[in-house]
Coordinates of C-alpha atoms in Angstrom, one line a residue:
Chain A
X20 CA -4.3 41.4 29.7
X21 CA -3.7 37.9 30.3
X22 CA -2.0 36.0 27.6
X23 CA -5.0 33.5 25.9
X24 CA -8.8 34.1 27.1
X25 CA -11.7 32.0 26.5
X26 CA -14.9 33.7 26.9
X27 CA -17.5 31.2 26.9
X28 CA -16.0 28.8 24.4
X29 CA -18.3 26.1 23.4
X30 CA -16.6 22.9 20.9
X31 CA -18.5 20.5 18.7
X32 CA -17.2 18.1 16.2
X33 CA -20.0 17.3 13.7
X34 CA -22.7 18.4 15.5
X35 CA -22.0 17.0 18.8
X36 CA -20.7 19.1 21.9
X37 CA -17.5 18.0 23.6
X38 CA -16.8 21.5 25.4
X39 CA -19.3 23.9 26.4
X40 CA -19.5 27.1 27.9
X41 CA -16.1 27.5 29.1
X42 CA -14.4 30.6 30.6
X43 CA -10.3 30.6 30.8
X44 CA -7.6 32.9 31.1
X45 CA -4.4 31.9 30.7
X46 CA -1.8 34.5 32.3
X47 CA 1.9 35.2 31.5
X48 CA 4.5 33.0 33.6
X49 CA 2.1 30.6 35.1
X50 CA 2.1 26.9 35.5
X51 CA -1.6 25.6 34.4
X52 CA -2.5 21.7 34.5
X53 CA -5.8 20.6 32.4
X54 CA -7.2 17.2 33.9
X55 CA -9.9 15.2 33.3
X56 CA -10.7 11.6 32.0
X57 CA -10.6 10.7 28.8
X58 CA -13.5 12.4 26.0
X59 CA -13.6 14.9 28.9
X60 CA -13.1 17.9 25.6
X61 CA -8.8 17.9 27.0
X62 CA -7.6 17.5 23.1
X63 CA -10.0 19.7 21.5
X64 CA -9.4 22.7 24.2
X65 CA -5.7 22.2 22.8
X66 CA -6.5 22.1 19.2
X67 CA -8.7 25.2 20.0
X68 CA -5.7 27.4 21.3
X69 CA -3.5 26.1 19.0
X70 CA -6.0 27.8 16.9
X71 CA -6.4 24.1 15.0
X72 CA -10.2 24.3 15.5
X73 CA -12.8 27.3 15.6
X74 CA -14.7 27.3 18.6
X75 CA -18.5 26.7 17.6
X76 CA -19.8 29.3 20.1
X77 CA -17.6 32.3 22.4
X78 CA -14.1 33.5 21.5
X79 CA -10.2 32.9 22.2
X80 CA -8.2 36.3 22.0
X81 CA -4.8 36.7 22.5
X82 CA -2.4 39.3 23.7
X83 CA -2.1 41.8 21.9
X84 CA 1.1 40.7 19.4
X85 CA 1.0 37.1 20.7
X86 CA 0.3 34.3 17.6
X87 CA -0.9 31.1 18.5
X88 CA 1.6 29.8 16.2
X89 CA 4.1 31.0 19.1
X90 CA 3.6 28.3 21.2
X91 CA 5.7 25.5 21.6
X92 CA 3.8 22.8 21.3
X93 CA 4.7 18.9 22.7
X94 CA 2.4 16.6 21.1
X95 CA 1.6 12.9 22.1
X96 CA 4.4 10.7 19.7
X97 CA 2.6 9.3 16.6
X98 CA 2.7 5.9 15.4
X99 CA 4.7 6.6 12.1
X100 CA 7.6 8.2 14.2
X101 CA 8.3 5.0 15.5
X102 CA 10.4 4.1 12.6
X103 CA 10.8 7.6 11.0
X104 CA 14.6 8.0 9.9
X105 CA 15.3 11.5 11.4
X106 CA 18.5 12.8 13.2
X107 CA 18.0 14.5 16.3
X108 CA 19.3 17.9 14.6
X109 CA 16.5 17.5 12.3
X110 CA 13.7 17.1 14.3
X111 CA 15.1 20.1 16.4
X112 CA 15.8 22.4 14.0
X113 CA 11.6 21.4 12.3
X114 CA 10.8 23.6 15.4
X115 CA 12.0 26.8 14.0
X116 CA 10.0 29.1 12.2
X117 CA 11.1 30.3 8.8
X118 CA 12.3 26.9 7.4
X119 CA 14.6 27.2 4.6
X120 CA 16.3 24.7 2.6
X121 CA 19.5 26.2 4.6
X122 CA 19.0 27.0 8.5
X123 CA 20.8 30.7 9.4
X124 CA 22.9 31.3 11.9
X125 CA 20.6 32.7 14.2
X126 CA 18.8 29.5 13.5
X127 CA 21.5 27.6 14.3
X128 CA 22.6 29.4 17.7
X129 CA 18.7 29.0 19.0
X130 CA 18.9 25.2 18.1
X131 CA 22.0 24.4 20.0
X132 CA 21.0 26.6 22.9
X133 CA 17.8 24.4 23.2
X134 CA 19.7 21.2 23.0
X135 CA 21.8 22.4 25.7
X136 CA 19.4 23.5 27.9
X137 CA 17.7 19.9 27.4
X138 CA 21.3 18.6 27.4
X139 CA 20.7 16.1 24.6
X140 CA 23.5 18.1 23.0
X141 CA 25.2 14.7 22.5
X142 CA 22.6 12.9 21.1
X143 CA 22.7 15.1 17.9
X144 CA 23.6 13.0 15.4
X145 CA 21.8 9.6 16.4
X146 CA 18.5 8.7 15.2
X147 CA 15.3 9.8 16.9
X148 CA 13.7 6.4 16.2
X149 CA 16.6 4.8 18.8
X150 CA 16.3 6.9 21.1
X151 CA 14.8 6.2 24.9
X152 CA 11.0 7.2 25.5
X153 CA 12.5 10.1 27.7
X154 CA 14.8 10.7 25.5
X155 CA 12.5 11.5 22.5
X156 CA 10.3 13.5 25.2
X157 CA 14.0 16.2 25.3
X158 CA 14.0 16.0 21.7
X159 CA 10.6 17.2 21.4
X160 CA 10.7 19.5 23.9
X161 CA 13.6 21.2 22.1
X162 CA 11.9 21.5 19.1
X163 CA 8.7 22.9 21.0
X164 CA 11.4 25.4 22.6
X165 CA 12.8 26.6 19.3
X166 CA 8.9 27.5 18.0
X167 CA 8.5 29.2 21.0
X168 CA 9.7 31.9 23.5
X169 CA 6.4 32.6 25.6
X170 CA 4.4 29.5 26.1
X171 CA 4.8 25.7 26.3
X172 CA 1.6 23.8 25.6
X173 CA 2.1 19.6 26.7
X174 CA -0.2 17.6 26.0
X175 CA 0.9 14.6 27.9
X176 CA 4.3 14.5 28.1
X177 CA 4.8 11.7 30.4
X178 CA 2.7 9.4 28.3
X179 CA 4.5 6.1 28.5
X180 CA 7.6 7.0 30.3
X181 CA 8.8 4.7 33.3
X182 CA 8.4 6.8 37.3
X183 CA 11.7 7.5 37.4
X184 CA 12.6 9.3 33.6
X185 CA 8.7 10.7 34.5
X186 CA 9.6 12.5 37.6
X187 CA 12.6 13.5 35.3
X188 CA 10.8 15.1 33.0
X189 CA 8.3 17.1 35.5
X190 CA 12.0 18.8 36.8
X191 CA 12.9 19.6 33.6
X192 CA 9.4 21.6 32.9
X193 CA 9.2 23.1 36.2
X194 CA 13.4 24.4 35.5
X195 CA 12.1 25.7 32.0
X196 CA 8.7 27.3 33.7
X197 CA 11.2 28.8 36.4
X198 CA 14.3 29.7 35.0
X199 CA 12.9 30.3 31.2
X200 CA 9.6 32.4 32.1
X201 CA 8.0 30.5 30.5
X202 CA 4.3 30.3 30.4
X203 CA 3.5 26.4 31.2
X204 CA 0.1 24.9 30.1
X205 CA 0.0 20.5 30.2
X206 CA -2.4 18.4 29.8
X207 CA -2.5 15.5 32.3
X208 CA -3.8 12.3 33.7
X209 CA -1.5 12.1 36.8
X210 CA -3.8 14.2 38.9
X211 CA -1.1 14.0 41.6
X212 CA 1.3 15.4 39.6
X213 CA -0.5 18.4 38.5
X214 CA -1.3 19.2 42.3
X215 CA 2.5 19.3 43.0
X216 CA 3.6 21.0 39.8
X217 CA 0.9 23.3 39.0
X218 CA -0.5 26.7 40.0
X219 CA -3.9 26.3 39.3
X220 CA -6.1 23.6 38.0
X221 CA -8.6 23.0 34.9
X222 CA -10.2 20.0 35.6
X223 CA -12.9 19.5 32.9
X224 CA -15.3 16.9 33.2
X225 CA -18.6 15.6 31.5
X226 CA -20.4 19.1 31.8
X227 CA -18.7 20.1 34.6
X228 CA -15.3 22.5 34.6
X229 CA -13.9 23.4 37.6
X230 CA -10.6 26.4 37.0
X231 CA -9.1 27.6 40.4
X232 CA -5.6 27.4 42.4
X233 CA -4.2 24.0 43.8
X234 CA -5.7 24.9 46.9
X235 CA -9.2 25.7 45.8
X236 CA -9.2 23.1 44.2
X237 CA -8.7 21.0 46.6
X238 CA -11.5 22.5 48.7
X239 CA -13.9 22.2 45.9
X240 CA -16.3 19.0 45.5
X241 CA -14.8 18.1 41.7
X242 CA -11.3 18.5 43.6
X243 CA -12.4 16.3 46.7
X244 CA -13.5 13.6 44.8
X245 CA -11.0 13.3 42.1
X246 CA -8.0 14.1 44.2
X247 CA -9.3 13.0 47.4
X248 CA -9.4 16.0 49.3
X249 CA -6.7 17.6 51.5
X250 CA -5.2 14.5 52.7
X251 CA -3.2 13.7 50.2
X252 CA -1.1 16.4 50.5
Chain B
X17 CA 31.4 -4.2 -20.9
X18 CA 32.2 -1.0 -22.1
X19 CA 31.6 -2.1 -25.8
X20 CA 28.2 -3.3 -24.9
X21 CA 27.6 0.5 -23.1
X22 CA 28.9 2.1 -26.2
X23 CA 26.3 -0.3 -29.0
X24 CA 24.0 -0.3 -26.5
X25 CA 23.9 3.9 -26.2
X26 CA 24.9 4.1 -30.2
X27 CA 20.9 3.7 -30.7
X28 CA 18.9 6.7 -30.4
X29 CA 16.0 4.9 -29.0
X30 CA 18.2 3.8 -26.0
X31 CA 19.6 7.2 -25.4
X32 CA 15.9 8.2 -25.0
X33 CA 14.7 5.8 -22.9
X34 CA 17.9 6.3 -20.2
X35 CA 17.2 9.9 -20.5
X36 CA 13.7 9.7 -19.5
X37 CA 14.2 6.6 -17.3
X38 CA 16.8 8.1 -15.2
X39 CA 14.8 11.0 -15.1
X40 CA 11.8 9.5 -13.6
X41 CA 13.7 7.8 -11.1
X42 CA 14.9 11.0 -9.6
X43 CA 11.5 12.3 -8.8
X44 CA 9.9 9.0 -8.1
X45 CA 12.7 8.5 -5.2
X46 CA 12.8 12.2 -3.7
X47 CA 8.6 11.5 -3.2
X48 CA 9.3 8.1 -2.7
X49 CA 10.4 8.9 0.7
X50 CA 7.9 11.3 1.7
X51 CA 5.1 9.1 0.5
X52 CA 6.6 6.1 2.3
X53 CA 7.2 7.8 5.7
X54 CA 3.2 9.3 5.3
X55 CA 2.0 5.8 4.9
X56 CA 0.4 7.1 1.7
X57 CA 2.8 4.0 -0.3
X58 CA -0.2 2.8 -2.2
X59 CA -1.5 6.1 -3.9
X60 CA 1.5 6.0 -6.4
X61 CA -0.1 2.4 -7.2
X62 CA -3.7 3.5 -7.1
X63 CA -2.7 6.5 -9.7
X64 CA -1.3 4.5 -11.6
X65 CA -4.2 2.6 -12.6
X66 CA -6.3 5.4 -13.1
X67 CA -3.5 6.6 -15.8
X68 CA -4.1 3.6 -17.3
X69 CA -7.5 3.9 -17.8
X70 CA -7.2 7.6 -18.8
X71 CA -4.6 6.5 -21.6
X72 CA -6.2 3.7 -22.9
X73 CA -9.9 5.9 -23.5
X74 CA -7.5 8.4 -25.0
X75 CA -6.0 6.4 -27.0
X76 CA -9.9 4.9 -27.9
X77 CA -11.0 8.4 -28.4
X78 CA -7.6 9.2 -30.9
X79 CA -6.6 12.2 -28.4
X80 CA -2.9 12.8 -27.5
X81 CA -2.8 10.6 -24.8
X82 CA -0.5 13.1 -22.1
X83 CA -3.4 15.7 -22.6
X84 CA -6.2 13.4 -21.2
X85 CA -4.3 11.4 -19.0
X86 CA -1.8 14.3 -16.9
X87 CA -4.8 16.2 -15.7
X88 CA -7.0 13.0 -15.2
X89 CA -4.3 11.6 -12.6
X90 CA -4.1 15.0 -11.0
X91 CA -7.4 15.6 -9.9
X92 CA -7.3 11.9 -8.7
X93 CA -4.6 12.9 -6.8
X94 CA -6.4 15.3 -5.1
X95 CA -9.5 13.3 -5.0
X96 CA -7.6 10.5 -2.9
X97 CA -5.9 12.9 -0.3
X98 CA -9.3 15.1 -0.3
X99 CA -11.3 11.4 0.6
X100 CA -8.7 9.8 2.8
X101 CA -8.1 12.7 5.1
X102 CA -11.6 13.3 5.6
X103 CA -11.7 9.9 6.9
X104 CA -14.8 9.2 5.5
X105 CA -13.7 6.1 3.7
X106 CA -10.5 4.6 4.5
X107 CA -7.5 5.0 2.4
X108 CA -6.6 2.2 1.1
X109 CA -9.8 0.6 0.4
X110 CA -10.4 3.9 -1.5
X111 CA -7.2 2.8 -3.5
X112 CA -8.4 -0.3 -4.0
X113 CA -11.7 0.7 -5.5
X114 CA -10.2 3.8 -7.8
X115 CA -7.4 1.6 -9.1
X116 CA -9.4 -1.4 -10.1
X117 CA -12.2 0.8 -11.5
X118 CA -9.8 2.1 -13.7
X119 CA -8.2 -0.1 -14.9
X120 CA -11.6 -2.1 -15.8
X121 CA -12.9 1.2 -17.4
X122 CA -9.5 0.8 -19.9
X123 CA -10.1 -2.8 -20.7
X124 CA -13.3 -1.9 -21.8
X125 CA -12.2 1.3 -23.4
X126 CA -9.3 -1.0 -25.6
X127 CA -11.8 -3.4 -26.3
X128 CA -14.5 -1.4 -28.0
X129 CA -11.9 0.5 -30.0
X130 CA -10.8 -2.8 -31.3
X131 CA -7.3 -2.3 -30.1
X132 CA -5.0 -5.6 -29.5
X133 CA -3.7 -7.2 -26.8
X134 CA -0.2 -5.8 -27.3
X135 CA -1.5 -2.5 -27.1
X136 CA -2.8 -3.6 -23.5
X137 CA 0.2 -5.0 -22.8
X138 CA 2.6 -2.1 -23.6
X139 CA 0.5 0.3 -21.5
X140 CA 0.7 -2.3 -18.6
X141 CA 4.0 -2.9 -19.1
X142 CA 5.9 -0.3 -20.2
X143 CA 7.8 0.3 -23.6
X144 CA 10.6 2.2 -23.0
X145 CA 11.8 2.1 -26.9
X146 CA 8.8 4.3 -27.6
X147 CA 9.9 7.2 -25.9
X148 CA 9.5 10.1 -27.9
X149 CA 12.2 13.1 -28.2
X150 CA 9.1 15.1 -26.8
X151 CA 8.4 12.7 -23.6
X152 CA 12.2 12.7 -22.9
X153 CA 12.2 16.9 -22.8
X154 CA 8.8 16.5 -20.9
X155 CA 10.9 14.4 -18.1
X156 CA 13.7 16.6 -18.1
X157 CA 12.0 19.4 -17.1
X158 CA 9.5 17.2 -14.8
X159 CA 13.2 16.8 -13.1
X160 CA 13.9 19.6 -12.5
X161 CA 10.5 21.2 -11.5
X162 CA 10.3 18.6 -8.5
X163 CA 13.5 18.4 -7.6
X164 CA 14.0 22.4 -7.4
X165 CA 10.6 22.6 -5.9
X166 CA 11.5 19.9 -3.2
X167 CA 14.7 21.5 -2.2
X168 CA 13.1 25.1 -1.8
X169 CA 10.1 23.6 1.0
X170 CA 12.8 20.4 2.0
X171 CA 12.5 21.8 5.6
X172 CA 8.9 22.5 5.9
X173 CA 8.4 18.8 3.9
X174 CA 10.2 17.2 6.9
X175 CA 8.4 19.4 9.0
X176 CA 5.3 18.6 8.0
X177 CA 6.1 14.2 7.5
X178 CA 7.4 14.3 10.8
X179 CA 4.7 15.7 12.5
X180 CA 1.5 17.1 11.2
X181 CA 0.1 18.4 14.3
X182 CA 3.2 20.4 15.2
X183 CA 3.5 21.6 11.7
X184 CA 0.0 22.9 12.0
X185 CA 0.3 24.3 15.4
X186 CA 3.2 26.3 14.2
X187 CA 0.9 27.8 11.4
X188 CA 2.4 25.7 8.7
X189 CA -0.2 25.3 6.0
X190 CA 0.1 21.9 5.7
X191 CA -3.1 21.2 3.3
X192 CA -0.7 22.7 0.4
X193 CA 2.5 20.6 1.1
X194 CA 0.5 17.6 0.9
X195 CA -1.5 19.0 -2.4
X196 CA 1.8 20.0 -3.7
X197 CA 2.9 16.5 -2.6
X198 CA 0.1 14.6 -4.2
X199 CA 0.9 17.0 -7.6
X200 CA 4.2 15.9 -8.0
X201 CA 3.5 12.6 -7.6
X202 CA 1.1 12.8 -10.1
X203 CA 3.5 14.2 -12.6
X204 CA 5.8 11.5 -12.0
X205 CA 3.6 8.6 -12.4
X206 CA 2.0 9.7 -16.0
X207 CA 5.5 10.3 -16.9
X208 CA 7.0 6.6 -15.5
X209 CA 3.8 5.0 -16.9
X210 CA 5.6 4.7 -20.4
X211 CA 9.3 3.5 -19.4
X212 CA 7.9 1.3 -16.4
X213 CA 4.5 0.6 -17.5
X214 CA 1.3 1.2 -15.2
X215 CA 1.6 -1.8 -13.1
X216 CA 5.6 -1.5 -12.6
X217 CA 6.0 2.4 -12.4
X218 CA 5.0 2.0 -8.4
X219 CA 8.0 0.5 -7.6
X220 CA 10.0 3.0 -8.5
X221 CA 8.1 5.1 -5.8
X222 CA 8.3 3.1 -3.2
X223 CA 11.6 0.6 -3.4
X224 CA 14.6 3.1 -3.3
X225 CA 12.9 4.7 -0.1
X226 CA 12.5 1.7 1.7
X227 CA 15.8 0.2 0.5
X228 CA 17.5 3.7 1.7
X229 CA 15.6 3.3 5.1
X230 CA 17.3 0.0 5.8
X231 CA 20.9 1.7 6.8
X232 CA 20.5 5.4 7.0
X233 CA 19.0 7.0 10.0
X234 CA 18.7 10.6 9.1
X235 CA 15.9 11.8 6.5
X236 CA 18.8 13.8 4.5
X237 CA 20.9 11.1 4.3
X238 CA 17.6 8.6 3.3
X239 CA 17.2 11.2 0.7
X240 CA 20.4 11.2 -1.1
X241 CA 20.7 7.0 -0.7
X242 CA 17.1 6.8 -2.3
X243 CA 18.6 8.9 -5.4
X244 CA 21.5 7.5 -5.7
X245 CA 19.8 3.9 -5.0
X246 CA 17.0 4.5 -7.6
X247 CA 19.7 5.7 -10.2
X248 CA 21.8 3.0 -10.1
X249 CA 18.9 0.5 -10.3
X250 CA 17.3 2.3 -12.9
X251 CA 20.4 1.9 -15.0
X252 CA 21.4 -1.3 -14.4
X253 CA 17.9 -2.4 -14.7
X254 CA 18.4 -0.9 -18.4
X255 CA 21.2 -2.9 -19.3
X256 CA 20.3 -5.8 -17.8
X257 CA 16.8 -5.7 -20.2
X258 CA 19.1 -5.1 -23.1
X259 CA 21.3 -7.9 -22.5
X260 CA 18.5 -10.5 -21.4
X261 CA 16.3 -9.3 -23.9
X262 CA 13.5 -9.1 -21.3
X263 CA 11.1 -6.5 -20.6
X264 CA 12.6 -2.4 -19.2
X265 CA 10.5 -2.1 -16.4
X266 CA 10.3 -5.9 -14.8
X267 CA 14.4 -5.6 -14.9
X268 CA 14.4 -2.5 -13.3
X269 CA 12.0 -3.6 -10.7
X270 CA 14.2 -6.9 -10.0
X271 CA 17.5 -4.9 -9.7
X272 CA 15.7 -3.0 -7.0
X273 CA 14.5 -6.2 -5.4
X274 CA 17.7 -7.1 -5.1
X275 CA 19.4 -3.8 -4.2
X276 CA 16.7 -4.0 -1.3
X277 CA 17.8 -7.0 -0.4
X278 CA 21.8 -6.5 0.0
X279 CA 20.8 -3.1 2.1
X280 CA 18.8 -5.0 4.3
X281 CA 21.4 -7.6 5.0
X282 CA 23.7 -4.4 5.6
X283 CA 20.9 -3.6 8.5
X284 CA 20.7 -6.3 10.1
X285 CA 24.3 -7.3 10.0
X286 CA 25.2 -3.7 11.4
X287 CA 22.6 -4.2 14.2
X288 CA 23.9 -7.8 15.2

């Protein structure tokens, strides 16, 4: 069974459609990119298997002992963190399930491994707010890791972020996708990006959806005009 | 300076009102900080008009004034988040309407009951000499109710400040932190109202938070500055009013004025 389906999921905020009639299945271990322009319903698929909004026709299930409150989620940064006085250990550890006024050892040992892995294990006690764009990207992604062993769910996560600390941060999903199992879903505007990184494509569009393989993609009308075709490849 | 302490704290009255005072400034820091970092700085401002209101029909209406004026505040509380999150109408022009509603609803209420000016002022301005034995044992264990409620969800309160949408995707019921949130604060105000006085008591929500923001740069240690920040200024504050012989609450709120201002030399000379 594959790890999130959508069976004919249909959105509306106050009356109005934004997603309709779409058919998804999400499997274990792969890499999925969702692209589209913007009010194209990317956001409010999210919210929807985050489990944040009820779909207004169809139904998400998921595997069978698999929460949607397992996955580690990367939001886009919000104004008020801008100036938000947090340490890098706190907004880590705000990942982990179970918060208690005390975080336990096993806690402790998860939060450390994820700031390894990330290596922002220096950056520990400095404040979030000074930190680079890429670097707060790390930090969030470590906090997404400790809520999280099964699925990563980025929505935009290059947002913002100059080429060079953006091609950075594809690596470091890709090494976590690879070398963590992890199942990968990321929301993106850098069509280009998502051809390289991905293994399949959801590219919604005003009342269109296309779902299919890099290379079917490609093939397919929605794919040849958005991506332009083979020849960029 | 120690004599003065010691005549100062010989009266009972004073005693009372530092109890209760310092009490107040406890809780008002600890949600200081959250409400600051939520941008939600002007509910504590927009409750406390509608306590005024609430206490000046009480007092109109010759009821105990904590029993109409606690659960009035409350449900404001919850009436403001409810409205602002819906987005229907905008926060703080929501604020603005509630608070000056109220407080129009109170003139009018101190007016038909023939009451004078200095009761109008008192509730607007505080009169800390009033507390009651009762009102200090109310803040006490207002204390310790918030503060032993905040350190059991301190985590999940970050959590949820930080980052609503995370909290939420990771199944964190956020409505109820921000209910509990808006309870507290609640609490705090109707009990500040009478030291600080319903135009003052705000500023004892919102200075220690932003005065601890100016040199600490992790949310624990913003926390403990804010406490020990409010405290202090509370205190000082105190004697200062005794000395001066000039109004509790407008002291305090000067003392923090000025604590604001040395911490935010501290910043920027730490940043240079």
């Amino acid at each position: 069974m594959a790890l999130i389906t959508c069976d004919n999921v249909s959105f509306a905020y106050e009356g109005r459609t934004v997603l309709k009639d779409l058919s998804l299945t999400i499997e274990r271990g792969e890499y999925l990119c969702i692209v589209g322009e913007n009010g194209s319903g990317k956001s409010t698929l999210i919210k929807g298997l985050l489990g944040l909004l009820n779909p207004s026709a169809g139904k998400i299930t998921y595997e069978k002992g698999f929460l949607n409150t397992a996955i580690g989620y990367l939001p886009q940064k919000t104004e008020a963190q801008k100036d938000f006085p947090a340490s890098v250990w706190e907004v880590v550890s705000s990942g982990c399930h179970d918060l208690r006024l005390f975080t336990t050892k096993k806690q402790q040992e998860k939060i450390h491994a994820q700031m390894e892995l990330l290596g922002i294990t220096g950056l520990k006690k400095r404040s979030f707010a000074d930190l680079s764009g890429g670097q707060q990207q790390r930090v969030l992604l470590a906090r997404a890791l400790c809520a999280t062993q099964t699925m990563l769910l980025l929505d935009e996560p290059v947002a913002g972020l100059d080429p060079l600390v953006t091609r950075e941060m594809y690596q470091i999903i890709s090494m976590l996708h690879r070398e963590q199992n992890l199942t990968v879903v990321m929301i993106s505007h850098d069509i280009q990006a998502a051809l390289h990184h991905g293994d399949r494509i959801l590219h919604l569009s005003h009342g269109e959806s296309y779902l299919g393989t890099v290379e079917e993609y490609l093939k397919s009308p929605l794919g040849m005009r958005f991506a332009g075709g083979d020849d960029h490849v | 300076m120690f004599e003065l302490l010691v005549e100062m704290f010989s009266l009972k009255a004073m005693v009372r009102a530092g109890v209760a005072g310092l009490m107040v400034s406890l809780c008002a820091a600890v949600l200081g900080v959250c409400l600051v970092l939520k941008r939600y700085s002007m509910i504590g401002d927009g409750l406390s008009h509608v306590g005024f209101g609430a206490l000046a029909i009480a007092s109109a209406m010759q009821l105990a004034p904590m029993a109409v004026t606690l659960p009035v505040v409350v449900l404001s509380a919850f009436l403001l988040l409810r409205l602002s999150s819906r987005g229907k109408l905008k926060g703080d022009a929501l604020i603005a309407m509630i608070s000056t509603g109220a407080l129009a609803i109170g003139i009018i209420a101190i007016s038909l009951s023939n009451g004078t000016t200095s009761d109008i002022k008192s509730y607007l301005f505080g009169s800390i000499l009033t507390t009651s034995k009762g009102d200090m044992w109310l803040s006490v264990a207002l204390t310790v109710v918030v503060l032993s409620l905040f350190a059991i969800f301190y985590r999940k309160i970050f959590s949820v400040t930080f980052d609503e949408t995370f909290a939420r995707a990771t199944g964190e019921k956020v409505e109820r932190y921000n209910m509990l949130l808006a309870f507290l604060t609640a609490l705090t105000i109707v009990l500040g109202m009478r030291v600080m006085g319903a135009m003052l008591i705000s500023s004892l929500v919102v200075f220690p938070a932003l005065t601890a923001m100016r040199v600490c740069k992790s949310y624990k240690n913003v926390m403990l500055c804010a406490l020990a920040v409010s405290v202090v200024c509370f205190f000082s504050g105190l004697c200062f009013s005794y000395i001066l012989e000039i109004p509790t609450g407008a002291s305090v709120v000067v003392t923090n004025i000025l604590a604001f201002l040395v911490f935010w030399g501290i910043g920027k000379v730490r940043k240079a």
